[in-house]
Structure formats: structure tokens, C-alpha cells
Short mmCIF file of C-alpha atoms in Angstrom, two decimals:
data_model
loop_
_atom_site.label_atom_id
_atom_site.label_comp_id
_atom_site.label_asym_id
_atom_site.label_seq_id
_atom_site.Cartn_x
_atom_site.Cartn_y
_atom_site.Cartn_z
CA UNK A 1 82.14 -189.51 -118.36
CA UNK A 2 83.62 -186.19 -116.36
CA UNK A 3 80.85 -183.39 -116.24
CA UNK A 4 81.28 -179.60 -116.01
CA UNK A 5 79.62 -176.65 -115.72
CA UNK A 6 80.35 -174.87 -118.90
CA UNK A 7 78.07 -172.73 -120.52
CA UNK A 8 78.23 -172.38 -124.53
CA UNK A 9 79.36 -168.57 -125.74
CA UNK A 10 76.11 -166.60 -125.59
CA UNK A 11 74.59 -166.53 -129.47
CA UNK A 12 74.49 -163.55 -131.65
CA UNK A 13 73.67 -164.81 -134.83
CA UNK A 14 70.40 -165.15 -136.90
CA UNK A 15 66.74 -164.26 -135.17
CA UNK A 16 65.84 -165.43 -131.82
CA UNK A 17 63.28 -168.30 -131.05
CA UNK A 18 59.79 -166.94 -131.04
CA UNK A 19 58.56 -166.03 -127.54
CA UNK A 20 55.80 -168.36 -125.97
CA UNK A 21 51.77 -167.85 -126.46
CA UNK A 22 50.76 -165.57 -123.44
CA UNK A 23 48.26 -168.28 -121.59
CA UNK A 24 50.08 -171.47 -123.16
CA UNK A 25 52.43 -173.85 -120.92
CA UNK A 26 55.83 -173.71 -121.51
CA UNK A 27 57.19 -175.77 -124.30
CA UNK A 28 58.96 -178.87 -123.36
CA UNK A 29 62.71 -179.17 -123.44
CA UNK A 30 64.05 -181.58 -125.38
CA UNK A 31 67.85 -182.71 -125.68
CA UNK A 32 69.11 -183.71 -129.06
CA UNK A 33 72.38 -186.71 -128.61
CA UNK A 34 73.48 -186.47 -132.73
CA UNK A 35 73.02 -183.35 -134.06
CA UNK A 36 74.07 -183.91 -137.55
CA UNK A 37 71.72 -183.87 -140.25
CA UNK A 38 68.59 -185.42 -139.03
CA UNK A 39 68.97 -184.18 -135.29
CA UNK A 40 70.23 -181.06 -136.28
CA UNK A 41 66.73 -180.77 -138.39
CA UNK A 42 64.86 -181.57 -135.79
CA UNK A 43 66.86 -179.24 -133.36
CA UNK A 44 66.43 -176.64 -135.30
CA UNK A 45 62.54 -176.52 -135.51
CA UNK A 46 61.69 -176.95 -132.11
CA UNK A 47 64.44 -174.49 -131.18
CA UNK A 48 62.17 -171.86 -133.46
CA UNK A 49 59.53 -173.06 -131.90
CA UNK A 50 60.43 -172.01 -128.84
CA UNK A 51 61.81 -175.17 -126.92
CA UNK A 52 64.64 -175.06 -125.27
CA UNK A 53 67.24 -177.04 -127.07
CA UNK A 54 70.59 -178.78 -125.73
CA UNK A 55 72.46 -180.58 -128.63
CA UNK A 56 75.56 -182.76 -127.48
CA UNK A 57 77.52 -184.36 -130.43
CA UNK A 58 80.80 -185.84 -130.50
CA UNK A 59 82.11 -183.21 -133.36
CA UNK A 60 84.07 -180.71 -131.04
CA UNK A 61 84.19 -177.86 -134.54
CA UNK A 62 80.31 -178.57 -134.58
CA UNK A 63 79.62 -178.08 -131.04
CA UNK A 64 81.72 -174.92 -131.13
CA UNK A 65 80.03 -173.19 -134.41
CA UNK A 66 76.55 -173.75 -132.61
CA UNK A 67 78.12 -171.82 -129.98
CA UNK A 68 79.27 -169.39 -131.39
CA UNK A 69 77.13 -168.77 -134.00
CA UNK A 70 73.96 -170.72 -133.36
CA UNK A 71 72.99 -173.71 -135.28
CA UNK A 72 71.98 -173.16 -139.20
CA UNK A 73 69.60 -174.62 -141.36
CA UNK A 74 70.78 -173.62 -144.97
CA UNK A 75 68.01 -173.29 -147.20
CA UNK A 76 67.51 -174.00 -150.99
CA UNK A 77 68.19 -170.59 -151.98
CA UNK A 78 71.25 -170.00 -150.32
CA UNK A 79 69.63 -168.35 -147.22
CA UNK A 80 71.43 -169.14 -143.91
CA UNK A 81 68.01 -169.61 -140.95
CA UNK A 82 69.44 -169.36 -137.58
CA UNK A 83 68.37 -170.43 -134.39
CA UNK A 84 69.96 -170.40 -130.81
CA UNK A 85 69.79 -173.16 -128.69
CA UNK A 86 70.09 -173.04 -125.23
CA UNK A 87 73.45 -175.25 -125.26
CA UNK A 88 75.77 -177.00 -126.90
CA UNK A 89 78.12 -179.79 -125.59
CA UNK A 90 80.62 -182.56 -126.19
CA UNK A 91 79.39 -185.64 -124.32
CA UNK A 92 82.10 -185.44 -121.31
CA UNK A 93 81.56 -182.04 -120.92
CA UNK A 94 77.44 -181.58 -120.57
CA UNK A 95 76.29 -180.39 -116.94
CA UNK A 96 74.86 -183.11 -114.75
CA UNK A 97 70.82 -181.81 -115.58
CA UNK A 98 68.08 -184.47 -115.54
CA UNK A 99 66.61 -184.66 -119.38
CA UNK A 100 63.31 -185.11 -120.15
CA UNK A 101 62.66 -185.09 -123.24
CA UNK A 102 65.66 -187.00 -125.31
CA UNK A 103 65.89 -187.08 -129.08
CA UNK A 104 68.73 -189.69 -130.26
CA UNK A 105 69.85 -189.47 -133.64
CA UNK A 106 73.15 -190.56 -134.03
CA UNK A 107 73.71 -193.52 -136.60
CA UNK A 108 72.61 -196.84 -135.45
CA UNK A 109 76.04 -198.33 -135.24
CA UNK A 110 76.55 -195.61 -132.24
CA UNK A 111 73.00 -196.21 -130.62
CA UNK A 112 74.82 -198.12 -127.58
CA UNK A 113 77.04 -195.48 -126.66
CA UNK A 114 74.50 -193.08 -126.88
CA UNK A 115 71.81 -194.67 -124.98
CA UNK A 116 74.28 -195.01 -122.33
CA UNK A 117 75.28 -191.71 -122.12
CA UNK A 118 71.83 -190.82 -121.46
CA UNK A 119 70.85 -193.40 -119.51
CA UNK A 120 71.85 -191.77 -115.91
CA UNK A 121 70.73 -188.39 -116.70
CA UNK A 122 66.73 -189.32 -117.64
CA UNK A 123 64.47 -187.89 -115.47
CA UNK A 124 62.17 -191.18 -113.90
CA UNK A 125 59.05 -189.64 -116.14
CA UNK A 126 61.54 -189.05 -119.18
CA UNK A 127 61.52 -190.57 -122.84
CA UNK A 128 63.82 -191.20 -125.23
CA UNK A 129 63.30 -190.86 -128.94
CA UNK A 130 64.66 -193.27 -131.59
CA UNK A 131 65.23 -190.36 -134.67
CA UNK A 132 67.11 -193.07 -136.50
CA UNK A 133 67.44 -195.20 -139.68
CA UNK A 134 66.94 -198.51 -137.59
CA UNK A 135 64.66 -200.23 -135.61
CA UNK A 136 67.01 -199.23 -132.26
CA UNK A 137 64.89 -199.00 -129.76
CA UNK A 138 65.26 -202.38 -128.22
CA UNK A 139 69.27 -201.03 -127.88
CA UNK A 140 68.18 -197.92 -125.65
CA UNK A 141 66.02 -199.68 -123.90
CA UNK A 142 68.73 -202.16 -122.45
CA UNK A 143 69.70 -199.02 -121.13
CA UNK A 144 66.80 -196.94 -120.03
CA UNK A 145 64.37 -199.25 -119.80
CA UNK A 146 61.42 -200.04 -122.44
CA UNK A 147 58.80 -197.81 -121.02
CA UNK A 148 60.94 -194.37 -121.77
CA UNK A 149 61.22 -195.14 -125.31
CA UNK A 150 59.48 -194.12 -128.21
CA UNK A 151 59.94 -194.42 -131.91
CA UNK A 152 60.06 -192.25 -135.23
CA UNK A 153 60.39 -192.55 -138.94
CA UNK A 154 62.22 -190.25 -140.83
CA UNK A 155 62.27 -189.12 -144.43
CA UNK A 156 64.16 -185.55 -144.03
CA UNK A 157 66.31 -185.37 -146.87
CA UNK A 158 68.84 -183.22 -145.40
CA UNK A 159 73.02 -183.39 -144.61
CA UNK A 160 75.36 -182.20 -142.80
CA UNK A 161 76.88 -179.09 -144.82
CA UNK A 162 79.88 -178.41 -142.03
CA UNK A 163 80.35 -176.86 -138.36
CA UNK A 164 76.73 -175.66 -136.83
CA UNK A 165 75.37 -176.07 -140.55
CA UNK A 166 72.67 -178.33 -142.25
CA UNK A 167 70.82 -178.14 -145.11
CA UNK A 168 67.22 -178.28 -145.88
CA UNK A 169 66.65 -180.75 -148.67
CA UNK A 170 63.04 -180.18 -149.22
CA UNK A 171 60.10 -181.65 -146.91
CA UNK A 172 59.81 -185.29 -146.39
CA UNK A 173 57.53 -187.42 -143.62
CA UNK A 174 57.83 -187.99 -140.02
CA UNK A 175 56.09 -190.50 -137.98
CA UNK A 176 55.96 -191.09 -134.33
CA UNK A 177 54.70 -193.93 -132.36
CA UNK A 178 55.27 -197.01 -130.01
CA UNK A 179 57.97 -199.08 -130.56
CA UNK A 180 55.61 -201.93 -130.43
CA UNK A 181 52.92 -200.98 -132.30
CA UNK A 182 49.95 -200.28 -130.65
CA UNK A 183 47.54 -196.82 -130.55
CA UNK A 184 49.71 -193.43 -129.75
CA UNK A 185 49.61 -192.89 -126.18
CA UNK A 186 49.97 -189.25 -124.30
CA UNK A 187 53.53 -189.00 -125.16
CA UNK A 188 53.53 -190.11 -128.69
CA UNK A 189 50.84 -187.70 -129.17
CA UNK A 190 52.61 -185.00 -127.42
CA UNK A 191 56.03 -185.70 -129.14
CA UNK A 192 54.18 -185.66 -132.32
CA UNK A 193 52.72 -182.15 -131.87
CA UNK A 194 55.86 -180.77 -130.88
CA UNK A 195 57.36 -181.97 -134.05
CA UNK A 196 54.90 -180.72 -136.51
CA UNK A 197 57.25 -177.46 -135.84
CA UNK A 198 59.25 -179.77 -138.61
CA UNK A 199 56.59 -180.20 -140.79
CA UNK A 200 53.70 -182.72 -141.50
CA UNK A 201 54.12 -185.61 -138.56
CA UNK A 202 52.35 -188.31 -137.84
CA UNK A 203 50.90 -190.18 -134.85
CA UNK A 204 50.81 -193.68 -136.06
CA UNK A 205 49.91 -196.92 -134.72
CA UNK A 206 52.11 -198.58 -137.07
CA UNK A 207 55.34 -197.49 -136.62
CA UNK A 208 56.94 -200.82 -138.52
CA UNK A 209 54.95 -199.78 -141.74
CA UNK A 210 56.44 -197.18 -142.43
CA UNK A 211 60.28 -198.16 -140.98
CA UNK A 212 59.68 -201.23 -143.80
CA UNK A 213 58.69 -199.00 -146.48
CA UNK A 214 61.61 -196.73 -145.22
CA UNK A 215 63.87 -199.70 -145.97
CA UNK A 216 62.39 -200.06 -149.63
CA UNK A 217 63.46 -196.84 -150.42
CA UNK A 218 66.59 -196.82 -148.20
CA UNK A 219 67.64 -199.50 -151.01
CA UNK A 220 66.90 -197.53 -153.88
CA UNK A 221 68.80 -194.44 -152.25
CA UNK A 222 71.67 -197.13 -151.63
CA UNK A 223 72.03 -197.55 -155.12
CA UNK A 224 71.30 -194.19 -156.38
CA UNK A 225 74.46 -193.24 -154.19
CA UNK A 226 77.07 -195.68 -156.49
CA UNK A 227 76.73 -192.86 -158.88
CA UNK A 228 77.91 -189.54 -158.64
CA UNK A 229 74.80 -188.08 -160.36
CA UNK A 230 71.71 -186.78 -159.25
CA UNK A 231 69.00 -189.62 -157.40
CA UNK A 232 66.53 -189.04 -160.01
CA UNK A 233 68.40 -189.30 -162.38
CA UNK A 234 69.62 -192.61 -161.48
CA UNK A 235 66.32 -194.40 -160.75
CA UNK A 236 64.98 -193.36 -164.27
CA UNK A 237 67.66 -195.10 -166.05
CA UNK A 238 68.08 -198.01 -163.81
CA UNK A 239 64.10 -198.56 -163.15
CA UNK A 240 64.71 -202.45 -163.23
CA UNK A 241 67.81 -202.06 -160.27
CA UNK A 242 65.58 -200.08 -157.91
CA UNK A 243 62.35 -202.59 -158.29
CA UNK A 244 64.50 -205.40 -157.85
CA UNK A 245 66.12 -204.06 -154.52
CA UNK A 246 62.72 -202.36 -153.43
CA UNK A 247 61.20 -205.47 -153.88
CA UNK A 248 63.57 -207.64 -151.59
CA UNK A 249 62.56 -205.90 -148.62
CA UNK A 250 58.98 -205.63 -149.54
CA UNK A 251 58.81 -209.15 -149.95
CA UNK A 252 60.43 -209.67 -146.50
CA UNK A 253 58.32 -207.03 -144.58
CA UNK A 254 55.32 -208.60 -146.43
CA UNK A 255 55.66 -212.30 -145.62
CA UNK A 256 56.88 -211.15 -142.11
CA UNK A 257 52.93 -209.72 -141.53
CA UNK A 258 54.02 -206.35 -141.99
CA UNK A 259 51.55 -203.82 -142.75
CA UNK A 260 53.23 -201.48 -144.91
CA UNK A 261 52.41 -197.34 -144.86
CA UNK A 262 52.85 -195.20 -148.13
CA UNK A 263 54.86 -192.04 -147.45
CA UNK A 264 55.70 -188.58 -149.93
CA UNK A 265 56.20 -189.81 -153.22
CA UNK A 266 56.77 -193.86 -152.64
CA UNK A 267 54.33 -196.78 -152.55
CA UNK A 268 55.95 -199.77 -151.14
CA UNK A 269 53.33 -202.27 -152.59
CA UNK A 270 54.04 -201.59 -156.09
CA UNK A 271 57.41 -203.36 -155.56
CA UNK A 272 55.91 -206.61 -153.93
CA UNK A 273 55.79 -209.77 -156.48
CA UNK A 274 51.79 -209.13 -156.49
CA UNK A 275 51.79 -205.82 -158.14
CA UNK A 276 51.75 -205.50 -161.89
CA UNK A 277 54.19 -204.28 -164.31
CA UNK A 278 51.88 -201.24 -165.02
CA UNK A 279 51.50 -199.92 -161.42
CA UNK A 280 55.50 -200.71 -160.51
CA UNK A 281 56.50 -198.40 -163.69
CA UNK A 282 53.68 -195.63 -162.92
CA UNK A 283 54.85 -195.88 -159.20
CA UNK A 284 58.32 -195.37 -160.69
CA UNK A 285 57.56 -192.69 -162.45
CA UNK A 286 55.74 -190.70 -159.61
CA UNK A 287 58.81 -191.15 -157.58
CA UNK A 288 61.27 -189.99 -159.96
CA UNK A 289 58.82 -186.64 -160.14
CA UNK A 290 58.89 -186.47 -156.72
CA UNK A 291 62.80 -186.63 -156.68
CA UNK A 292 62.83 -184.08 -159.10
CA UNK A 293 61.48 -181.53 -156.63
CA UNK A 294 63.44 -182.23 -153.79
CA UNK A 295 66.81 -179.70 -153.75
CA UNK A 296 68.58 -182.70 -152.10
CA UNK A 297 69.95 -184.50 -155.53
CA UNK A 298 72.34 -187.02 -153.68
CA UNK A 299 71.93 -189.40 -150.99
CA UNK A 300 72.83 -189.36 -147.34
CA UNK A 301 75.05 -192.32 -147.88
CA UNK A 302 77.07 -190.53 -151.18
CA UNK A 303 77.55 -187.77 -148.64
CA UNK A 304 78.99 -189.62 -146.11
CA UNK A 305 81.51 -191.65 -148.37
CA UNK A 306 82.29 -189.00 -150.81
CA UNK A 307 82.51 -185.97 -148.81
CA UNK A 308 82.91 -186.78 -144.86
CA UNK A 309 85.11 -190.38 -145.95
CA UNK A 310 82.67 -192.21 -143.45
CA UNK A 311 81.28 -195.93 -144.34
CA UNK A 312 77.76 -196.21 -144.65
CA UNK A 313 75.64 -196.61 -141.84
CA UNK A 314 75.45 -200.05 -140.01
CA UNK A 315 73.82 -202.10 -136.80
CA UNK A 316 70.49 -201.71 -135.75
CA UNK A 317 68.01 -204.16 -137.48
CA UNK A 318 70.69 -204.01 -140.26
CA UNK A 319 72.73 -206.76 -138.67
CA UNK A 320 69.42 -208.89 -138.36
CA UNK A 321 67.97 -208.58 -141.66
CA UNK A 322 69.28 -211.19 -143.92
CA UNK A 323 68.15 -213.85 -141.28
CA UNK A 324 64.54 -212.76 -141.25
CA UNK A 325 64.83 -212.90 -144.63
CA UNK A 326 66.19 -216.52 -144.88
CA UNK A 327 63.39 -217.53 -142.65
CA UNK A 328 60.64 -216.10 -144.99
CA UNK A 329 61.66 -217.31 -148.07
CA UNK A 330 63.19 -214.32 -149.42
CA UNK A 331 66.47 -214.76 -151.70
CA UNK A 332 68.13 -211.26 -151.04
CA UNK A 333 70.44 -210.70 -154.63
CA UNK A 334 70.61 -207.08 -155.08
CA UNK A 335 70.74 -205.78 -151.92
CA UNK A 336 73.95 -207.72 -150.94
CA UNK A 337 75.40 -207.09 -154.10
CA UNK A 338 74.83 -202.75 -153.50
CA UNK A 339 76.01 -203.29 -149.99
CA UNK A 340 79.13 -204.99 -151.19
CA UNK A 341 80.24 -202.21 -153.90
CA UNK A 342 79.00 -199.42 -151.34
CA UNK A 343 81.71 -200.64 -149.08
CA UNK A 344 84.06 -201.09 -151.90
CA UNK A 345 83.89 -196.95 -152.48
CA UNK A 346 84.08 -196.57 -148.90
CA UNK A 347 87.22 -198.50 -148.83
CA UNK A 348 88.34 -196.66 -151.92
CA UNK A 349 88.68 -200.10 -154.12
CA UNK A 350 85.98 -198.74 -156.60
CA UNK A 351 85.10 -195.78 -158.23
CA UNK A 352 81.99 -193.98 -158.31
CA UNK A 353 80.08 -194.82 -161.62
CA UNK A 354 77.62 -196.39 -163.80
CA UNK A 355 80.03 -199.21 -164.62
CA UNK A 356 79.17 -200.82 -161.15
CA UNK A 357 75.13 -200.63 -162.33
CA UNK A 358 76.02 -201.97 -164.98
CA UNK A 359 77.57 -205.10 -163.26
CA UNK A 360 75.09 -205.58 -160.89
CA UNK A 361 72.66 -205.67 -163.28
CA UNK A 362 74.30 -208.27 -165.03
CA UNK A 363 75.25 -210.31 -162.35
CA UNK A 364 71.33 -210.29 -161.31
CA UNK A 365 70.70 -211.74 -164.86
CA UNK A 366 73.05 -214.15 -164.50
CA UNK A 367 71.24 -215.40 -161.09
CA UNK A 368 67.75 -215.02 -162.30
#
């Protein structure tokens, strides 16, 4: 990639970041590679924190809006929060700086590109951070090296609105830790506080918990999104469709030796074959309360297919999955079967619609 010196159009719009605590160190600069929705969250809250941001992203309208007008979190009630960052750049065109704190949250499927990209411009102390739905980590660290990389789970439900602009879909949890399990060292610890400009993060030793439980939902929210109607809505009427695919991974993660961690409003052992009908319906129930709080009413996924024509996201431990679950014992039904119409609306060969519920759920009948 060709570097340059360019500096982003000086930002007018929206408040400035705070200045720093008289007595306190300076804030660490972080760069964010995928400023979308999740890195554009994250951007924004430690760029109001008062770290110096650099966002690059491969959107050349996005990159320019944050230039020009900073980058936006739009909240619930219409209100546009604006930040400045202290750059904003298309890959080929960022200046040759050493990073030391990177934050990578593109989808998984473009984890390789990324981690290359950043891989000659980490400082020798540096870190990366996996911000991503996927256990990625062992991709950037084929190329920076296992030692620089840390992990996170994310829960923001948030998307990508247009140019410079995301939305703020209500709170959801954030977890930080070693790849590899293991107790939070400095930099976890460090990340972690810098974070909780976000929100409520946590320093965990058990990073894979919560990822696994993040997959239990992530299959609910998969098929939530075959409807065009709110998430909530969705699960209540098609409780037995989101145990059933909750449960697949459960099972998996369980009978892997997983340690599973409860996070906001969803408790992954209620879907595992142990738990009774009782606490899998009150578990239900909580989470379809919870849903019905959050401003965000459809999915990530129904976002990117129905609004930005993108297919869902792929790679990462996605492309691994339904071999660990052959070699557990786990017969995966439903997920395949939501995967398989999820990529028929991408492709445009299906409509959204409760019609394709309605045939999953039969054709889950017909294999039970």
C-alpha cells in the first residue's frame, strides 16, 4: 500500500473531546481499522474521552463525512452526538505512524487483509484488538505475532446509519481478555478501562464464555433477521425456533469444555439439553423484555442484506464450526437450515417473511 501525508479537513461539527484531568497521563491513542458500526461505537467513546482517534475504513463517503463533519453517534431520540477524531483515512492513504494501540473491527471475512495492513505499522510494544464477531485472533496473529493480540466480546447493538453516522441501539456488554484464556494481564486491564468510556466492560478470564454464549444468541438474531419485523417480536412467536438454534451451539460449546458467561438479558444454559422446559421459557421471556427496551428492533445481519445489499458475515471460527460440532456429537439442524435461507435473501431468491419460519419449523419436525 502507497502512503501519504494527508491530513483530514479540520472538524467543525458537534462538541470537542473533553480536555485531559490536570495531573493524569495522557490517554492512549488508539487506531480503529473498520469503523462501521461496532468500531465506529467504540471510536466514538474513546474519542469523547479524550483519546486520540485515527479511523481508516475502506468506505471513501465514510472516511470523508468524518472529515468533514466528525464522526456521529445518532441517538434514540433523534439527537446527532459528535465527536472529532484526530484522522480519518482510506487504507492506501494513512501516514506511515507507528500504532499502538489497534482496534480491528472489520467483519471476520476481511480480518486477513486487515491484520496485514497493520501488521508493518505496530509499534514492537503495540496490541491489536479483535472487536469482532469471531474468534479471529489466531488470523492477526499470523500477522503480528500472538503476543500483540488481545480479544473482546461484543454485544453493541448498533449499525451503520450512512457516511460518518452510527446509531446507538441501546447498551449491551463488552468483554476484554486473552485470547487464550487465562487471568487479564496489564494490557487487558488497561484496554478494559479505556473502554468503560463505552459503557459497562469487562476484564474476563474467560473470553470463550462469553464469544460461545455470543454465538447462542448470534443464532437467534440470525433468525430474527428472516423477518422484516421487529427482534422481539419474532422470538416471542417463534420461542421453539430460537431454543432449538440456541441450543445447537450450547450443546457444542458445552461438550467442547466450554465454560459459558451470562451477558444483558441472555442465559446460555437455559438452552442446553439439561435445562428444563420451565427455566428455557422464563429465560425466553426475560429476553424478549430485554429486546423490548433496546431502540435497535432489527438485526445487524437484516441491515446488511436489506439495506447495504451485503451477505451476512462469514470466516473466522464460522468456517470451523460444523466440524467441532461433528466431533462432539452435536447434529446441527437449524442453524444450517437459517444459514441457507439467510443467503437465499442475500442472493435475492427469497423474500423476507414468516413463510420461511414457517418452513424451517417444519422441516425440523420432519427431522426430529
Amino acid at each position: 500500500m502507497s502512503t501519504t501525508t494527508a491530513r483530514p479537513t479540520p472538524v467543525t461539527a458537534g462538541a470537542p473531546a473533553p480536555a485531559l484531568d490536570p495531573g493524569r497521563p495522557e490517554r492512549a491513542a488508539y487506531t480503529v481499522v473498520g469503523a462501521g458500526a461496532i468500531g465506529g461505537t467504540l471510536a466514538h467513546a474513546l474519542a469523547r474521552a479524550g483519546h486520540a482517534v485515527t479511523v481508516i475504513d475502506t468506505d471513501a463517503a465514510h472516511v470523508a463525512a468524518i472529515r468533514e463533519h466528525g464522526l456521529t453517534i445518532r441517538r434514540p431520540d433523534g439527537r446527532d452526538d459528535v465527536v472529532q477524531v484526530a484522522g480519518a483515512y482510506l487504507p492506501d492513504e494513512a501516514p506511515a505512524t507507528s500504532i499502538d494501540r489497534a482496534i480491528l473491527a472489520t467483519k471476520s471475512q476481511h480480518t486477513a487483509t486487515a491484520a496485514a495492513w497493520v501488521a508493518p505499522r505496530l509499534a514492537a510494544d503495540g496490541l491489536v484488538l479483535s472487536a469482532q464477531n469471531g474468534h479471529n485472533e489466531q488470523t492477526i496473529a499470523d500477522a503480528v505475532g500472538s503476543e500483540r493480540v488481545l480479544g473482546a466480546f461484543v454485544n453493541i447493538f448498533t449499525d451503520y446509519l450512512g457516511p460518518g453516522v452510527v446509531s446507538d441501539g441501546g447498551a449491551g456488554a463488552v468483554a476484554v481478555g486473552l485470547p487464550g484464556g487465562g487471568a487479564p494481564d496489564a494490557r487487558v486491564l488497561a484496554v478494559a478501562e479505556d473502554l468503560r468510556a463505552y459503557g459497562d466492560v469487562v476484564a474476563t478470564a474467560n473470553l470463550a464464555g462469553y464469544r460461545w454464549g455470543k454465538q447462542g444468541f448470534g443464532s437467534i438474531l440470525g433468525l430474527t433477521t428472516l423477518v422484516d419485523a421487529p427482534i422481539a417480536d419474532v422470538v416471542d412467536r417463534y420461542r421453539d425456533l430460537a431454543a432449538a438454534v440456541a441450543r445447537e451451539s450450547t450443546e457444542v460449546a458445552i461438550r467442547s469444555g466450554v465454560v459459558l458467561e451470562r451477558f444483558d438479558a441472555y442465559e446460555p444454559y437455559a438452552f442446553s439439553d439439561a435445562a428444563p422446559a420451565l427455566a428455557r421459557e422464563r429465560a425466553l421471556t426475560r429476553l424478549v423484555r430485554w429486546l423490548r427496551t433496546q431502540p435497535k428492533d432489527r438485526s445487524g445481519v437484516f441491515r446488511d442484506i436489506a439495506v447495504r445489499r451485503r451477505p451476512r458475515e462469514t470466516g473466522g471460527d464460522r468456517s470451523t464450526y460444523p466440524e467441532q460440532a461433528a466431533a462432539v456429537g452435536v447434529d446441527l439442524v437449524v442453524g444450517p437450515l437459517v444459514a441457507r435461507a439467510l443467503d437465499e435473501v442475500a442472493a435475492g431468491t427469497r423474500d423476507f417473511g414468516w413463510h420461511t419460519l414457517d418452513e424451517i419449523r417444519a422441516e425440523l419436525a420432519a427431522h426430529a
